[in-house]
Amino acid sequence: MRPLTPRQIVAELDRYIIGQKSAKRAVAIALRNRWRRTQVAEPQRREIVPNNILMVGPTGVGKTEIARRLAELCAAPFVKVEASKFTEVGYVGRDVESIVRDLVDQSVHMVRQQRSELVQKEAQRRAETRLLDLLVADGLRRVVRQQLRRGELDDKIVEVENREGPPVVEVFGPMASEEVNRSLQDALAGLAGPEGRRRSVAVREARRQFVQEETELLIDMAEVVDEAIECAETLGIVFVDEIDKIASGEMGRGGTEVSREGVQRDLLPIVEGAAVSTRYGTVRTDHVLFIAAGAFHSVRPSELVPELQGRFPIRVELDALGQEELCRILTEPRSALVGQYTALLAVEGVSLRFAPDAVAEIARYAHEANLSSENIGARRLRAVMSALLDEVLFDAPAVAKKRIYINRRYVRDKLGDYLEGEDLSRYVL
């Protein structure tokens, strides 16, 4: 973990999310507490559990983005789930333990990717040696090696062994043993096609195959799994969206009563800390950080079951976005829409520039659309920008004028009927 201070964490989040200071402070403290916990000696370290966070605020104000950027900041396994997609045990649907399985899968993928990057140079060196064995005798290896590195031999055809045999499947956890894995692999081998045949491929494809094969040989999957489980248990972040949708029971489709309280009861052990069986082994959730979020328009956080409320001791309110915040979102974050569209059109040689008054006008249209219809926060900006640049994006490949300057008048001309169209769209089937 990078030992970032809370102020540094907030500063990093400010580069991507506008406003929402209280939410940023809460997640910054939670992340710093994780690092502090690693510095505490056992057995006290084991007793320190994270303070889970409940974010309350309308859609499109940055709840998911804060959690996602936080996970990127600390290189932690991260999964986002929607509480409304889960069903009580006994109903058809996903069970809550799949959250932990998804988290571990993500952790294994992340650790495997890190290990692959560490052995990449050695894998490339081995792949190069194998290619030289196919191409030349010992006396010419130095000359051919230079040609190979310069890419001069990429189109040359070589014969390689066909290794598209049975998939390598390993069993981890309590059921894992050498005999079990060997029996499983033998069974798959009986279903696979013939191996060992040679096929002719270009050098560039052979290099790709060899690098992948050597990378697999250099990575110890048992070590990857051990590290991934530890990473998921100590650094994992689970973002539970739409938790307000399970705050009370309602009639499901076809009149079937789906107990939302039952889903909360099933979710509770995972949040409290439980041992969950996965295909990689048993994973404990005691130190996983859970961040829940919901709009809570028609229900209140107090309508969640008391036990679940108690497991989210930190509650932060996120503010609705006004016109000023929308204006800043268009230009300030690293992923700002103005910068995205400018980069997209630059690919075709079109220079796109926005006047400051044009950006303010776009924000005004988005804000008024949120007020007059459904308030979807910053997501409204995508719809407004798409309507504004529709003609430019369509004609860009053939446009003669390669410099486009957008001012307030241009915005008003293009978006004059946008709000009326938003109103009518609610009634068009």
Coordinates of C-alpha atoms in Angstrom, one line a residue:
M1 CA 0.0 0.0 0.0
R2 CA 1.1 3.5 -0.7
P3 CA 1.2 5.4 2.6
L4 CA -0.7 8.4 1.4
T5 CA -2.0 10.9 3.9
P6 CA -5.7 11.8 3.9
R7 CA -4.9 15.2 2.4
Q8 CA -3.0 13.5 -0.4
I9 CA -5.8 11.1 -1.0
V10 CA -8.4 13.9 -1.2
A11 CA -6.1 15.8 -3.6
E12 CA -5.8 12.7 -5.9
L13 CA -9.6 12.3 -5.9
D14 CA -10.0 16.0 -6.7
R15 CA -8.4 15.4 -10.0
Y16 CA -11.3 13.2 -11.1
I17 CA -14.4 14.2 -9.0
I18 CA -15.7 17.7 -8.5
G19 CA -17.0 18.7 -5.0
Q20 CA -18.3 16.1 -2.5
K21 CA -15.7 17.0 0.2
S22 CA -17.3 15.1 3.0
A23 CA -17.4 11.8 1.0
K24 CA -13.8 12.3 0.0
R25 CA -12.7 12.9 3.6
A26 CA -14.6 9.8 4.7
V27 CA -13.0 7.4 2.2
A28 CA -9.5 9.1 2.7
I29 CA -9.7 8.4 6.4
A30 CA -10.8 4.8 5.7
L31 CA -7.9 4.2 3.3
R32 CA -5.4 5.8 5.7
N33 CA -6.7 3.6 8.5
R34 CA -6.0 0.5 6.4
W35 CA -2.3 1.5 6.2
R36 CA -2.3 2.3 9.9
R37 CA -3.6 -1.2 10.7
T38 CA -0.7 -2.8 8.8
Q39 CA 1.7 -1.0 11.2
V40 CA 0.0 -2.5 14.3
A41 CA 1.4 -5.6 15.8
E42 CA -0.6 -8.8 16.2
P43 CA -2.9 -9.9 17.8
Q44 CA -4.3 -6.4 18.0
R45 CA -4.1 -5.9 14.2
R46 CA -6.6 -8.8 13.8
E47 CA -9.1 -7.0 16.0
I48 CA -9.1 -3.7 14.0
V49 CA -11.9 -3.8 11.4
P50 CA -12.7 -1.1 8.9
N51 CA -15.5 1.4 9.3
N52 CA -17.8 0.8 6.4
I53 CA -19.3 3.8 4.6
L54 CA -22.9 4.6 3.5
M55 CA -23.1 7.3 0.8
V56 CA -26.5 9.0 0.5
G57 CA -27.1 11.1 -2.6
P58 CA -28.9 11.3 -5.9
T59 CA -27.7 9.5 -9.0
G60 CA -24.9 11.0 -11.0
V61 CA -23.1 12.9 -8.3
G62 CA -20.0 10.8 -8.0
K63 CA -20.7 7.9 -5.6
T64 CA -19.4 5.1 -7.8
E65 CA -16.5 7.2 -9.2
I66 CA -15.2 8.0 -5.7
A67 CA -15.1 4.3 -4.8
R68 CA -13.6 3.3 -8.1
R69 CA -10.9 5.9 -8.0
L70 CA -10.1 5.0 -4.4
A71 CA -9.5 1.4 -5.4
E72 CA -7.2 2.5 -8.3
L73 CA -5.3 4.8 -5.9
C74 CA -4.4 1.9 -3.6
A75 CA -4.2 -0.8 -6.3
A76 CA -6.9 -2.8 -4.5
P77 CA -9.2 -5.5 -5.8
F78 CA -12.5 -3.8 -6.4
V79 CA -16.0 -5.0 -7.4
K80 CA -19.2 -3.0 -7.9
V81 CA -22.5 -4.8 -7.3
E82 CA -26.1 -3.7 -7.3
A83 CA -28.1 -4.7 -4.3
S84 CA -31.3 -5.0 -6.3
K85 CA -29.8 -7.8 -8.4
F86 CA -29.6 -10.1 -5.4
T87 CA -32.4 -12.3 -4.1
E88 CA -33.1 -14.0 -0.8
V89 CA -31.9 -17.6 -0.5
G90 CA -34.6 -19.8 -2.1
Y91 CA -35.4 -17.4 -4.9
V92 CA -34.0 -17.5 -8.4
G93 CA -31.1 -15.0 -8.7
R94 CA -27.6 -14.3 -7.5
D95 CA -26.7 -15.1 -3.9
V96 CA -24.7 -12.6 -1.9
E97 CA -21.7 -14.9 -1.5
S98 CA -21.0 -14.3 -5.3
I99 CA -19.8 -10.8 -4.2
V100 CA -16.8 -12.4 -2.5
R101 CA -16.2 -14.8 -5.3
D102 CA -16.1 -12.0 -7.8
L103 CA -13.7 -10.0 -5.5
V104 CA -11.3 -13.0 -5.3
D105 CA -11.5 -13.5 -9.1
Q106 CA -10.6 -9.8 -9.6
S107 CA -7.8 -10.1 -7.1
V108 CA -6.3 -13.2 -8.8
H109 CA -6.5 -11.4 -12.2
M110 CA -4.8 -8.4 -10.7
V111 CA -1.9 -10.3 -9.0
R112 CA -1.5 -12.5 -12.1
Q113 CA -1.2 -9.4 -14.2
Q114 CA 1.4 -7.9 -11.9
R115 CA 3.4 -11.1 -11.9
S116 CA 3.2 -11.2 -15.7
E117 CA 4.7 -7.7 -15.9
L118 CA 7.6 -8.7 -13.6
V119 CA 8.6 -11.7 -15.7
Q120 CA 7.9 -10.1 -19.1
K121 CA 11.6 -9.4 -19.9
E122 CA 12.6 -13.0 -19.1
A123 CA 9.7 -14.4 -21.1
Q124 CA 10.7 -12.3 -24.1
R125 CA 14.3 -13.4 -23.8
R126 CA 13.3 -17.1 -23.7
A127 CA 10.8 -16.6 -26.6
E128 CA 13.6 -14.9 -28.6
T129 CA 15.9 -17.9 -27.9
R130 CA 13.3 -20.3 -29.1
L131 CA 12.8 -18.3 -32.3
L132 CA 16.5 -18.3 -33.0
D133 CA 16.5 -22.0 -32.6
L134 CA 13.9 -22.2 -35.4
L135 CA 15.6 -19.7 -37.7
V136 CA 19.3 -20.2 -37.7
A137 CA 22.3 -22.2 -36.8
D138 CA 24.7 -21.2 -34.0
G139 CA 27.1 -19.3 -36.3
L140 CA 24.6 -16.7 -37.5
R141 CA 22.7 -16.2 -34.2
R142 CA 24.1 -12.7 -33.5
V143 CA 23.2 -11.3 -36.9
V144 CA 19.8 -12.8 -36.9
R145 CA 19.1 -11.7 -33.3
Q146 CA 19.6 -8.1 -34.4
Q147 CA 17.3 -8.5 -37.3
L148 CA 14.7 -10.2 -35.1
R149 CA 14.8 -7.3 -32.6
R150 CA 14.4 -4.7 -35.4
G151 CA 11.3 -6.5 -36.7
E152 CA 12.9 -7.3 -40.1
L153 CA 11.8 -11.0 -39.8
D154 CA 8.3 -10.5 -38.6
D155 CA 6.8 -11.7 -41.8
K156 CA 9.0 -14.8 -42.2
I157 CA 7.2 -18.1 -41.9
V158 CA 8.3 -20.6 -39.3
E159 CA 6.9 -23.9 -38.1
V160 CA 5.8 -24.2 -34.5
E161 CA 4.4 -26.9 -32.4
N162 CA 0.6 -26.7 -32.0
R163 CA 0.0 -26.4 -28.3
E164 CA -3.7 -25.8 -28.5
G165 CA -4.3 -28.9 -26.4
P166 CA -6.7 -29.3 -23.4
P167 CA -7.1 -26.2 -21.2
V168 CA -5.1 -26.2 -18.1
V169 CA -7.5 -26.4 -15.2
E170 CA -6.4 -26.4 -11.5
V171 CA -8.4 -27.0 -8.4
F172 CA -7.5 -24.8 -5.4
G173 CA -8.6 -24.9 -1.8
P174 CA -9.5 -27.9 0.4
M175 CA -10.3 -30.1 -2.6
A176 CA -6.9 -29.4 -4.2
S177 CA -4.4 -32.2 -4.6
E178 CA -1.9 -33.4 -7.2
E179 CA -4.1 -36.5 -7.9
V180 CA -7.2 -34.5 -8.3
N181 CA -5.6 -32.0 -10.7
R182 CA -3.9 -34.9 -12.7
S183 CA -7.2 -36.8 -13.0
L184 CA -9.0 -33.7 -14.2
Q185 CA -6.3 -32.9 -16.7
D186 CA -6.4 -36.4 -18.1
A187 CA -10.1 -36.3 -18.5
L188 CA -9.9 -33.0 -20.4
A189 CA -7.1 -34.5 -22.6
G190 CA -9.4 -37.2 -23.7
L191 CA -11.8 -34.6 -25.0
A192 CA -9.3 -32.4 -26.7
G193 CA -8.0 -32.7 -30.3
P194 CA -4.5 -34.1 -31.3
E195 CA -1.5 -32.2 -30.0
G196 CA 2.1 -32.1 -31.2
R197 CA 1.2 -31.2 -34.8
R198 CA 3.3 -28.5 -36.4
R199 CA 1.8 -25.5 -38.1
S200 CA 3.3 -22.6 -40.2
V201 CA 2.9 -19.1 -38.8
A202 CA 4.6 -15.7 -39.2
V203 CA 7.4 -14.9 -36.8
R204 CA 5.4 -12.1 -35.1
E205 CA 2.7 -14.6 -34.2
A206 CA 5.2 -17.2 -33.1
R207 CA 6.8 -14.6 -30.8
R208 CA 3.4 -13.8 -29.3
Q209 CA 2.7 -17.5 -28.7
F210 CA 6.2 -18.1 -27.2
V211 CA 6.0 -15.1 -24.9
Q212 CA 2.6 -16.2 -23.6
E213 CA 3.8 -19.8 -23.0
E214 CA 7.0 -18.7 -21.3
T215 CA 5.1 -16.3 -19.1
E216 CA 2.8 -19.1 -18.0
L217 CA 5.9 -21.2 -17.1
L218 CA 7.5 -18.4 -15.1
I219 CA 4.4 -17.7 -13.0
D220 CA 3.8 -19.9 -9.9
M221 CA 0.0 -20.0 -9.7
A222 CA 0.0 -21.3 -6.2
E223 CA 1.9 -18.2 -5.1
V224 CA -0.5 -16.0 -7.1
V225 CA -3.5 -17.5 -5.4
D226 CA -2.0 -17.2 -1.9
E227 CA -1.1 -13.5 -2.6
A228 CA -4.5 -12.8 -4.2
I229 CA -6.5 -14.2 -1.3
E230 CA -4.4 -12.1 1.2
C231 CA -4.9 -9.1 -1.0
A232 CA -8.7 -9.6 -1.3
E233 CA -9.0 -10.1 2.5
T234 CA -6.9 -7.1 3.6
L235 CA -7.3 -4.6 0.7
G236 CA -10.5 -5.6 -1.1
I237 CA -13.2 -2.9 -1.7
V238 CA -16.8 -3.8 -2.4
F239 CA -19.1 -1.1 -3.6
V240 CA -22.8 -2.0 -3.1
D241 CA -24.9 0.3 -5.2
E242 CA -28.7 0.8 -4.9
I243 CA -28.8 -0.4 -1.3
D244 CA -31.9 1.8 -0.9
K245 CA -33.7 -0.6 -3.2
I246 CA -33.7 -3.4 -0.6
A247 CA -34.8 -1.1 2.3
S248 CA -38.3 -2.5 2.2
G249 CA -40.4 -5.3 0.7
E250 CA -42.3 -4.9 -2.5
M251 CA -44.2 -6.9 -5.0
G252 CA -42.0 -8.5 -7.7
R253 CA -42.9 -9.3 -11.2
G254 CA -45.9 -11.6 -11.6
G255 CA -47.0 -10.6 -8.1
T256 CA -44.4 -12.7 -6.3
E257 CA -43.4 -11.2 -3.0
V258 CA -39.7 -10.7 -2.9
S259 CA -38.4 -10.0 0.6
R260 CA -36.0 -7.2 0.6
E261 CA -35.4 -7.6 4.3
G262 CA -34.3 -11.2 3.5
V263 CA -31.6 -9.9 1.1
Q264 CA -30.4 -7.6 3.9
R265 CA -30.2 -10.5 6.3
D266 CA -28.2 -12.5 3.8
L267 CA -25.9 -9.6 3.1
L268 CA -25.3 -9.0 6.8
P269 CA -22.9 -11.9 7.5
I270 CA -20.7 -10.9 4.6
V271 CA -20.5 -7.3 5.8
E272 CA -19.9 -8.4 9.5
G273 CA -17.2 -10.8 8.5
A274 CA -17.6 -14.4 7.3
A275 CA -15.7 -17.2 5.8
V276 CA -16.8 -17.8 2.2
S277 CA -15.8 -20.8 0.1
T278 CA -14.5 -19.9 -3.4
R279 CA -12.7 -22.0 -6.0
Y280 CA -9.4 -20.7 -4.7
G281 CA -10.1 -21.6 -1.1
T282 CA -11.8 -20.0 1.9
V283 CA -11.8 -16.2 2.0
R284 CA -12.6 -14.1 5.1
T285 CA -14.4 -10.8 4.8
D286 CA -13.6 -9.3 8.2
H287 CA -11.3 -6.6 6.8
V288 CA -12.9 -6.0 3.4
L289 CA -14.0 -2.4 3.1
F290 CA -17.7 -2.1 2.1
I291 CA -19.0 1.1 0.6
A292 CA -22.8 1.2 0.1
A293 CA -24.7 3.9 -1.8
G294 CA -28.2 4.8 -2.6
A295 CA -30.4 7.8 -3.5
F296 CA -32.9 7.1 -0.8
H297 CA -35.6 9.1 -2.5
S298 CA -38.6 7.1 -1.2
V299 CA -37.0 5.5 1.8
R300 CA -34.6 6.5 4.5
P301 CA -31.4 4.9 5.7
S302 CA -33.1 4.2 9.0
E303 CA -35.4 1.8 7.2
L304 CA -32.6 -0.7 6.7
V305 CA -32.5 -3.4 9.3
P306 CA -30.8 -2.1 12.5
E307 CA -28.0 -4.7 12.3
L308 CA -27.1 -3.7 8.7
Q309 CA -27.2 0.0 9.7
G310 CA -24.8 -0.7 12.5
R311 CA -22.3 -2.2 10.0
F312 CA -22.1 1.1 8.1
P313 CA -21.2 3.5 10.9
I314 CA -19.9 6.3 8.6
R315 CA -22.7 8.0 6.8
V316 CA -22.0 10.8 4.4
E317 CA -24.4 13.0 2.4
L318 CA -23.5 13.8 -1.2
D319 CA -24.8 17.1 -2.7
A320 CA -26.9 17.4 -5.8
L321 CA -24.9 19.1 -8.6
G322 CA -25.8 22.6 -9.5
Q323 CA -24.9 24.6 -12.7
E324 CA -21.5 25.7 -11.3
E325 CA -20.5 22.1 -10.5
L326 CA -21.6 20.9 -13.9
C327 CA -19.6 23.6 -15.6
R328 CA -16.5 22.5 -13.7
I329 CA -17.1 18.8 -14.5
L330 CA -17.0 19.6 -18.2
T331 CA -13.4 20.9 -18.1
E332 CA -11.5 20.3 -14.8
P333 CA -11.3 16.5 -14.2
R334 CA -8.8 14.4 -16.0
S335 CA -11.6 12.6 -17.7
A336 CA -13.5 15.8 -18.6
L337 CA -15.9 15.5 -21.5
V338 CA -14.6 18.5 -23.3
G339 CA -11.1 16.9 -23.4
Q340 CA -12.5 13.6 -24.5
Y341 CA -14.4 15.0 -27.5
T342 CA -11.4 17.2 -28.4
A343 CA -9.1 14.1 -28.4
L344 CA -11.7 12.1 -30.5
L345 CA -11.9 14.7 -33.2
A346 CA -8.2 15.4 -33.2
V347 CA -7.8 11.8 -34.5
E348 CA -9.4 13.0 -37.8
G349 CA -7.4 16.2 -37.9
V350 CA -10.2 18.4 -36.6
S351 CA -9.3 21.0 -34.0
L352 CA -12.2 21.6 -31.5
R353 CA -12.2 24.5 -29.1
F354 CA -14.8 25.6 -26.6
A355 CA -15.2 29.2 -25.4
P356 CA -15.7 29.6 -21.7
D357 CA -19.2 31.0 -22.2
A358 CA -20.0 28.0 -24.4
V359 CA -19.1 25.6 -21.5
A360 CA -21.2 27.6 -19.1
E361 CA -24.2 27.5 -21.5
I362 CA -23.8 23.7 -21.9
A363 CA -23.9 23.4 -18.1
R364 CA -27.0 25.6 -18.0
Y365 CA -28.9 23.3 -20.5
A366 CA -27.9 20.2 -18.5
H367 CA -28.9 21.8 -15.2
E368 CA -32.3 22.9 -16.6
A369 CA -32.9 19.4 -18.1
N370 CA -32.2 17.9 -14.7
L371 CA -34.7 20.2 -13.1
S372 CA -37.4 19.8 -15.7
S373 CA -37.2 16.0 -16.0
E374 CA -35.4 13.2 -14.2
N375 CA -32.3 14.4 -12.3
I376 CA -29.5 12.2 -13.4
G377 CA -26.7 14.5 -12.3
A378 CA -23.5 14.6 -14.3
R379 CA -24.7 11.9 -16.6
R380 CA -26.9 14.5 -18.2
L381 CA -23.8 16.2 -19.6
R382 CA -23.2 13.2 -22.0
A383 CA -26.6 13.5 -23.5
V384 CA -26.3 17.3 -23.9
M385 CA -22.8 17.0 -25.4
S386 CA -23.9 14.3 -27.8
A387 CA -26.8 16.5 -29.0
L388 CA -24.5 19.5 -29.4
L389 CA -21.8 17.7 -31.4
D390 CA -24.0 15.3 -33.4
E391 CA -23.4 17.2 -36.7
V392 CA -19.7 17.7 -36.1
L393 CA -19.1 14.1 -35.2
F394 CA -21.1 12.9 -38.2
D395 CA -19.4 15.1 -40.8
A396 CA -15.9 15.2 -39.3
P397 CA -14.3 12.8 -41.9
A398 CA -15.4 15.0 -44.8
V399 CA -15.5 18.4 -43.2
A400 CA -13.4 21.0 -45.1
K401 CA -13.0 23.3 -42.1
K402 CA -10.6 21.6 -39.8
R403 CA -10.9 24.3 -37.0
I404 CA -14.2 24.4 -35.1
Y405 CA -14.7 27.0 -32.4
I406 CA -17.8 26.6 -30.3
N407 CA -19.2 29.7 -28.5
R408 CA -22.5 30.5 -26.7
R409 CA -24.4 31.3 -29.9
Y410 CA -23.4 28.0 -31.4
V411 CA -24.6 26.2 -28.3
R412 CA -28.0 28.0 -28.4
D413 CA -28.5 27.3 -32.1
K414 CA -27.9 23.6 -31.7
L415 CA -29.6 23.1 -28.3
G416 CA -32.5 25.5 -28.7
D417 CA -35.1 22.7 -28.8
Y418 CA -33.3 20.3 -26.5
L419 CA -35.4 20.9 -23.4
E420 CA -38.7 20.6 -25.4
G421 CA -37.4 17.4 -26.9
E422 CA -36.6 16.1 -23.4
D423 CA -40.2 16.7 -22.3
L424 CA -41.7 15.0 -25.4
S425 CA -39.4 12.0 -25.1
R426 CA -41.2 10.9 -22.0
Y427 CA -44.4 10.3 -24.0
V428 CA -42.9 8.7 -27.1
L429 CA -43.0 4.9 -27.0

